[in-house]
PDB file of C-alpha atoms in Angstrom:
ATOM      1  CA  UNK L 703    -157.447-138.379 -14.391  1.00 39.00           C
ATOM      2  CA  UNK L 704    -158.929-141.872 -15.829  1.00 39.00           C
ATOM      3  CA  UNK L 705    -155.955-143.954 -16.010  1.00 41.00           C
ATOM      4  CA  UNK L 706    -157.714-146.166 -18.199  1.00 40.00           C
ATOM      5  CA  UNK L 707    -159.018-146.297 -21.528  1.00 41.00           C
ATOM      6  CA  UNK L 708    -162.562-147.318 -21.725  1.00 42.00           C
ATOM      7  CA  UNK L 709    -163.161-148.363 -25.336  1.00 45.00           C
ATOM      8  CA  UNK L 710    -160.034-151.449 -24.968  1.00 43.00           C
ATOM      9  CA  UNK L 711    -159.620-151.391 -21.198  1.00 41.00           C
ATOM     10  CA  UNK L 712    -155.708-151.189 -21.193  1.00 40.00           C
ATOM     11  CA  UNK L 713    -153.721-148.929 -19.192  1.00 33.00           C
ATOM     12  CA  UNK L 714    -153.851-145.751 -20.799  1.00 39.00           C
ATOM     13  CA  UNK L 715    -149.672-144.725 -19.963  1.00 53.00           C
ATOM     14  CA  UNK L 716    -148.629-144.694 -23.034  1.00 92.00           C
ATOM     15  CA  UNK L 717    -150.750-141.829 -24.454  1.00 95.00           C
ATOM     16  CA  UNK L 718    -149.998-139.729 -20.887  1.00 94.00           C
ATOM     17  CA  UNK L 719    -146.375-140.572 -21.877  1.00 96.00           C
ATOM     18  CA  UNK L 720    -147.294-139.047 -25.350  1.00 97.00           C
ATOM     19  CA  UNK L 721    -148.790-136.031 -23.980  1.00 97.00           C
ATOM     20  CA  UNK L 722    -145.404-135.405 -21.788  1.00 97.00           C
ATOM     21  CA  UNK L 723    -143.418-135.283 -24.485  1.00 98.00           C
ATOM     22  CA  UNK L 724    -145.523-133.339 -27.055  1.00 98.00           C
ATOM     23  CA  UNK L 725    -146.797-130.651 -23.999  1.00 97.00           C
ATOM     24  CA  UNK L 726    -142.654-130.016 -23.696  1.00 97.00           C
ATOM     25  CA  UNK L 727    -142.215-129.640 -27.096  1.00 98.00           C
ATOM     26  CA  UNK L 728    -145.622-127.430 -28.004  1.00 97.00           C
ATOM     27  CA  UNK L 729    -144.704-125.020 -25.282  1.00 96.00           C
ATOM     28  CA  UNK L 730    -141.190-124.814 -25.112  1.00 96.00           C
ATOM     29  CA  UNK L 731    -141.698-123.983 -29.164  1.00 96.00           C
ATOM     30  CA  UNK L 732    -144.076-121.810 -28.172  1.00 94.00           C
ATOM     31  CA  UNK L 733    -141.520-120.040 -26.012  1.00 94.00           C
ATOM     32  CA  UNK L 734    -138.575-119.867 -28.251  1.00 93.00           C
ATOM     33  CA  UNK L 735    -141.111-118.583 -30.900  1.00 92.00           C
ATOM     34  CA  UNK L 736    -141.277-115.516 -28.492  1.00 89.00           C
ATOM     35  CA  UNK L 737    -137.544-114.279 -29.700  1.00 82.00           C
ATOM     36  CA  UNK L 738    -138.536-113.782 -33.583  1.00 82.00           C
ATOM     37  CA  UNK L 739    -137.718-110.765 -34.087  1.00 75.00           C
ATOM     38  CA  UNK L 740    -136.126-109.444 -31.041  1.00 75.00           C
ATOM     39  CA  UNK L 741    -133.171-111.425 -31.236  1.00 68.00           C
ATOM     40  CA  UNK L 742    -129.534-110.298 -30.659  1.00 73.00           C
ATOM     41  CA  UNK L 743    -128.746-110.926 -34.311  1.00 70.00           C
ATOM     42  CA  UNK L 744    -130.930-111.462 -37.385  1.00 69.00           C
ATOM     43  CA  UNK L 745    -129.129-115.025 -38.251  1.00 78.00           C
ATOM     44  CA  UNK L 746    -130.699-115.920 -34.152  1.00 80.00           C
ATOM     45  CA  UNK L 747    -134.399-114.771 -35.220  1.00 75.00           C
ATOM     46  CA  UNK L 748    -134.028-117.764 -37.823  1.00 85.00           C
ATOM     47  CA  UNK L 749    -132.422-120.238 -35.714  1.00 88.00           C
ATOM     48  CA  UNK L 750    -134.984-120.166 -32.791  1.00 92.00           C
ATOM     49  CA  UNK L 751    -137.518-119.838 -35.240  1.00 91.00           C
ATOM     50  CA  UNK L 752    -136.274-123.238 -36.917  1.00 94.00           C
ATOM     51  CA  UNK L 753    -135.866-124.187 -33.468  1.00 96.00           C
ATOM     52  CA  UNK L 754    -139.660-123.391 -32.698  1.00 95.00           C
ATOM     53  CA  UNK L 755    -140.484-124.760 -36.273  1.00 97.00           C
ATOM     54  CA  UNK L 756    -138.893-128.312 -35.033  1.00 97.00           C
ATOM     55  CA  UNK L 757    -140.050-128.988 -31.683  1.00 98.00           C
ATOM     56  CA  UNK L 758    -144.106-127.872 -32.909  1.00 97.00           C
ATOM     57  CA  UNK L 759    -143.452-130.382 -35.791  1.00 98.00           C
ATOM     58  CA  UNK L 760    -142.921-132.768 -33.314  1.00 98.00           C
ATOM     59  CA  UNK L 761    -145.391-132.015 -31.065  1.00 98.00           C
ATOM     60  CA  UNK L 762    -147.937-132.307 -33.397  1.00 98.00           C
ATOM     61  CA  UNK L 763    -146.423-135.656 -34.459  1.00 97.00           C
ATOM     62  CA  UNK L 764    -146.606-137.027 -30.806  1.00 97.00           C
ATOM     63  CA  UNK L 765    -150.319-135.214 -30.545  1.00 97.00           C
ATOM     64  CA  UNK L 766    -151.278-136.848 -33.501  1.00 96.00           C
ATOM     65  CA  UNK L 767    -150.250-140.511 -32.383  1.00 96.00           C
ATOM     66  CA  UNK L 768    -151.705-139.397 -28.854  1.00 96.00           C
ATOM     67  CA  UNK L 769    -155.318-139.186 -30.193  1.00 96.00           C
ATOM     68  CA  UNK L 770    -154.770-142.051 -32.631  1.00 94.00           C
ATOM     69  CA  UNK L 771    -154.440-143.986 -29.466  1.00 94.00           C
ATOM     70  CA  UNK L 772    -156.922-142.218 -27.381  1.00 92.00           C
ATOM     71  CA  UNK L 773    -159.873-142.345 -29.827  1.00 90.00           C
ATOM     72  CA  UNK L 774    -163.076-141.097 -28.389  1.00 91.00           C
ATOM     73  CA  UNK L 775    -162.781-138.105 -31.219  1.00 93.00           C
ATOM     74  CA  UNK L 776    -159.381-136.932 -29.893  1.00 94.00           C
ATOM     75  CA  UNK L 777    -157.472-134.876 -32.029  1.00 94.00           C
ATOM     76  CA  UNK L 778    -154.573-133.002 -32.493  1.00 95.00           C
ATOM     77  CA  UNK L 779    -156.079-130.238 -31.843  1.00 95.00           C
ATOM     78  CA  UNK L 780    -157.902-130.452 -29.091  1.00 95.00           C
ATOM     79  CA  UNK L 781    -155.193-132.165 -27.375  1.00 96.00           C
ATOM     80  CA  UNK L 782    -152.937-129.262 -28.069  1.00 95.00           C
ATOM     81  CA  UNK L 783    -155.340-126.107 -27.444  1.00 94.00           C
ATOM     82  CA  UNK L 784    -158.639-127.610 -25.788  1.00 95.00           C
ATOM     83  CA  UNK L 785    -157.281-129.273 -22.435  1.00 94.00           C
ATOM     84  CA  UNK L 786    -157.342-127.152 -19.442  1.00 93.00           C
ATOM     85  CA  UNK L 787    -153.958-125.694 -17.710  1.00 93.00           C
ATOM     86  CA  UNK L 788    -153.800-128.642 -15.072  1.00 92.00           C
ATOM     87  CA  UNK L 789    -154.179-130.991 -17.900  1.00 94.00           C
ATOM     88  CA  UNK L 790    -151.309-130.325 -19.405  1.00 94.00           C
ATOM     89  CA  UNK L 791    -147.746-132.503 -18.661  1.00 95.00           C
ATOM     90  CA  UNK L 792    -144.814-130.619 -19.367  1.00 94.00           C
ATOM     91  CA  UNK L 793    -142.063-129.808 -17.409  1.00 91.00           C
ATOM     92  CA  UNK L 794    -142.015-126.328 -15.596  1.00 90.00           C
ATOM     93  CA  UNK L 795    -138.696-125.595 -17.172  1.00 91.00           C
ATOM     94  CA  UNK L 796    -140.313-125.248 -20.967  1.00 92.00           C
ATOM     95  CA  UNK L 797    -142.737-122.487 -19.803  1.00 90.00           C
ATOM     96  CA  UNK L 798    -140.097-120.596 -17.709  1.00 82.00           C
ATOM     97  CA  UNK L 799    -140.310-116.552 -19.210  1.00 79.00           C
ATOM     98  CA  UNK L 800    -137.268-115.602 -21.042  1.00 72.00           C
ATOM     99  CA  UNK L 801    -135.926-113.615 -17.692  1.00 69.00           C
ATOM    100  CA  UNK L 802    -133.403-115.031 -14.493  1.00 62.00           C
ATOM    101  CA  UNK L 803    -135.802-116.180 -12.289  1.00 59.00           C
ATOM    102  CA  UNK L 804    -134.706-113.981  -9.287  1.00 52.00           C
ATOM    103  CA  UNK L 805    -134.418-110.948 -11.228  1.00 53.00           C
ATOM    104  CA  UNK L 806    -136.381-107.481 -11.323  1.00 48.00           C
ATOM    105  CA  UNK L 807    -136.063-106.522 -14.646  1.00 50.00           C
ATOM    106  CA  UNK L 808    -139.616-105.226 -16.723  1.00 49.00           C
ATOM    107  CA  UNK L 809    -141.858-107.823 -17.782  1.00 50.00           C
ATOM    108  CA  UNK L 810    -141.235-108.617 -21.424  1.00 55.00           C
ATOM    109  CA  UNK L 811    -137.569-108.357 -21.002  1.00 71.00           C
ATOM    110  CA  UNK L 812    -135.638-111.198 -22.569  1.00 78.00           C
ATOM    111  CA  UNK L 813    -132.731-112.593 -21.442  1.00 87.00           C
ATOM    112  CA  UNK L 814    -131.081-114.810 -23.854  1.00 90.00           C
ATOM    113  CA  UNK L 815    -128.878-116.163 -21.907  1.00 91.00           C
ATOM    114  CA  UNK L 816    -131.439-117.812 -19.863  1.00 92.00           C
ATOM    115  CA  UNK L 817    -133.158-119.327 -23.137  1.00 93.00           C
ATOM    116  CA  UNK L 818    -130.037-120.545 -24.286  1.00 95.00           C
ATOM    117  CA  UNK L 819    -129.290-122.131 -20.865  1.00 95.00           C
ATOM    118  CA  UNK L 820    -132.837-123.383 -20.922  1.00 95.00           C
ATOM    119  CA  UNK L 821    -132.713-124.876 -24.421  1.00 96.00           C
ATOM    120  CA  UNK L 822    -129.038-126.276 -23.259  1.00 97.00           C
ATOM    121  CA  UNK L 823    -131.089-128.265 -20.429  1.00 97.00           C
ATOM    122  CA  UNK L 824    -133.889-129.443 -22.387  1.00 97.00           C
ATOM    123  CA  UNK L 825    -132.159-130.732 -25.363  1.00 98.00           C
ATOM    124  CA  UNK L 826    -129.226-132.905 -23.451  1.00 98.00           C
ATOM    125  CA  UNK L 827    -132.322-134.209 -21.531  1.00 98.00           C
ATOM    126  CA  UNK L 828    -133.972-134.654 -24.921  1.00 98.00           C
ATOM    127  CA  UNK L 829    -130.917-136.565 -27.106  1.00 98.00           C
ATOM    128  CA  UNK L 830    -130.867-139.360 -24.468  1.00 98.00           C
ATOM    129  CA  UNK L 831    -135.142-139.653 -24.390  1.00 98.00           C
ATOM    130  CA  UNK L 832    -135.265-139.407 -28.159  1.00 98.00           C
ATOM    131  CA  UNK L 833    -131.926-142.051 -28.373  1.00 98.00           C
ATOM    132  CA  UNK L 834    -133.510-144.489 -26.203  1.00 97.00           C
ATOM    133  CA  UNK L 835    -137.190-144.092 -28.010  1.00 96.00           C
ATOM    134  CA  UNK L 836    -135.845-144.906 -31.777  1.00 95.00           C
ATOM    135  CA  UNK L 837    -135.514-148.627 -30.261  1.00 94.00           C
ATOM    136  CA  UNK L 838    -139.566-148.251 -29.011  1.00 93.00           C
ATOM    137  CA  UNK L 839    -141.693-151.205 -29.736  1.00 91.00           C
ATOM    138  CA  UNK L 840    -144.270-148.831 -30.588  1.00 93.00           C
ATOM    139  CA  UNK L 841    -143.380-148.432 -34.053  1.00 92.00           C
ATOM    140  CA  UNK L 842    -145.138-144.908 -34.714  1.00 94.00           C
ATOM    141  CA  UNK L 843    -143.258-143.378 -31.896  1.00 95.00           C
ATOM    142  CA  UNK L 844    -139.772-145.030 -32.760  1.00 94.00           C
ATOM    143  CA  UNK L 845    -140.181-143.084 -36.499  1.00 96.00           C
ATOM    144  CA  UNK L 846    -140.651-139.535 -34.242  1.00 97.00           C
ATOM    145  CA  UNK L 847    -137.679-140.691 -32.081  1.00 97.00           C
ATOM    146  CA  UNK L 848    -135.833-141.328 -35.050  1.00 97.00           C
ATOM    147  CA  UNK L 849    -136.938-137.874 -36.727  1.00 97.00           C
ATOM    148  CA  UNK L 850    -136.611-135.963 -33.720  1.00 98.00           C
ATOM    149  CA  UNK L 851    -132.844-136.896 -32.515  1.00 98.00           C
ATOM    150  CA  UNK L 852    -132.015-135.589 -35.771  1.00 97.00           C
ATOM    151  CA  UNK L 853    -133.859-131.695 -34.712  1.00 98.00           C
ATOM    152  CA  UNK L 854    -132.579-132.444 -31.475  1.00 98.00           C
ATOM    153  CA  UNK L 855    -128.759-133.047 -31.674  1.00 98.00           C
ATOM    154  CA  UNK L 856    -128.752-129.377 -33.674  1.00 97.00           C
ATOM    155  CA  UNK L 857    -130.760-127.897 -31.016  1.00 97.00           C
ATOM    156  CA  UNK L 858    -128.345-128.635 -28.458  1.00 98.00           C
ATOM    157  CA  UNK L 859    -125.245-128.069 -30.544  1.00 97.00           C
ATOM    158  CA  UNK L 860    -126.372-124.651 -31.093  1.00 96.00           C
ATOM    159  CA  UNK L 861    -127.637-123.793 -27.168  1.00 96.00           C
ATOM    160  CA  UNK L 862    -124.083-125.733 -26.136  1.00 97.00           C
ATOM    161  CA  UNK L 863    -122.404-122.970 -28.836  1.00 95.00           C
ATOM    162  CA  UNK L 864    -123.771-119.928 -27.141  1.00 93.00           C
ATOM    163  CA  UNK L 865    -123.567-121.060 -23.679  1.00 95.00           C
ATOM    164  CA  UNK L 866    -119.974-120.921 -24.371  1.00 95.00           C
ATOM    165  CA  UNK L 867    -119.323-117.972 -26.462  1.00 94.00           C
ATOM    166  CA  UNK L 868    -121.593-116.098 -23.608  1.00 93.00           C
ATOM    167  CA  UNK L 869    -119.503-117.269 -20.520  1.00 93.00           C
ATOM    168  CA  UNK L 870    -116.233-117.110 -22.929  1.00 93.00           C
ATOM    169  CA  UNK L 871    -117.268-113.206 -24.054  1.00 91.00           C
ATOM    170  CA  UNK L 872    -117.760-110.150 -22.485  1.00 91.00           C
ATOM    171  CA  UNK L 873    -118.265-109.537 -18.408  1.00 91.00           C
ATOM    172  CA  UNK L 874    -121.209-109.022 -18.817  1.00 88.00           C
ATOM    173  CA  UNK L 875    -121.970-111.837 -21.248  1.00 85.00           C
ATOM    174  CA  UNK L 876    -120.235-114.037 -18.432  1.00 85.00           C
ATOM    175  CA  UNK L 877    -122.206-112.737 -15.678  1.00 87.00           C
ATOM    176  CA  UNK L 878    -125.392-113.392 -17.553  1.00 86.00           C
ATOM    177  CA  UNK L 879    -124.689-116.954 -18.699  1.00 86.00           C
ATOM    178  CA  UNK L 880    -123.810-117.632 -15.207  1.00 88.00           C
ATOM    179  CA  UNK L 881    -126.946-116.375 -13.784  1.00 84.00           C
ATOM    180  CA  UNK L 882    -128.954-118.147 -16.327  1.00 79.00           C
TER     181      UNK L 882
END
């Protein structure tokens, strides 16, 4: 990939930066989206949904500063749904399926135990990236920082909450969280 940006001839970094975080956030919302209704509990179905809600808002924020930067007719959109697969900079863990990785259960089984473990990881990753951003010298992404450590901090409070009462509960809620 051109590392450079041809209309101001500046290294392009930030905006592959930008793409990072807003990939993680489009498709681990994107993922989480996946539990609306077929949660364990209705009051979950809303949560992740929220949850999903959050990190696409701030996706589209990033993609939207992204192709701000990037001119050449980039858009939110087709940063978001018109790259290829390769393209695309998020971290494996955000497109994981909602199953333990070594297991042999049906596809389209969900585990949540291994979303809330996932979420868990993400968003204590995510409270010290967004932290550090607020204080950006890019001004644009210092607001998102801002906004997002807000979603954030709830995001991992909740994940934190189950990851608990799972290993704290049943067995078989133990054995799960553990595997996850």
């Amino acid at each position: 990939m051109n590392t450079l940006n041809t209309q101001h001839s500046k290294p392009n970094a930030p905006v592959d930066y930008l793409l990072h975080l807003a990939d993680n956030a489009l498709i681990l919302g994107q993922r989480n989206a996946e539990w609306c209704g077929h949660g364990p509990i209705l009051e979950e179905d809303i949560a992740l949904s929220n949850n999903s809600l959050d990190l696409i808002g701030q996706a589209r924020m990033l993609y939207q500063h992204a192709a701000s930067l990037q001119g050449a007719g980039a858009t939110e959109d087709t940063l978001a749904y018109f790259r290829d697969v390769p393209d695309f900079k998020n971290y494996t863990l955000c497109e994981l399926p909602h199953t333990p990785l070594m297991s042999a259960t049906a596809q389209g089984d969900r585990d949540f135990a291994m979303t809330m473990a996932r979420n868990f990881l993400y968003s204590s990753l995510m409270v010290l990236v967004w932290d550090q951003l607020q204080n950006s010298k890019d001004t644009q992404l210092a607001a998102i920082a801002a906004k997002s450590l807000k979603e954030v901090r709830y995001h991992l409070r909740h994940s934190r909450d189950w990851l608990v009462r799972l290993g704290d509960g049943t067995d078989e809620s133990h054995a799960k969280a553990q595997s996850a």
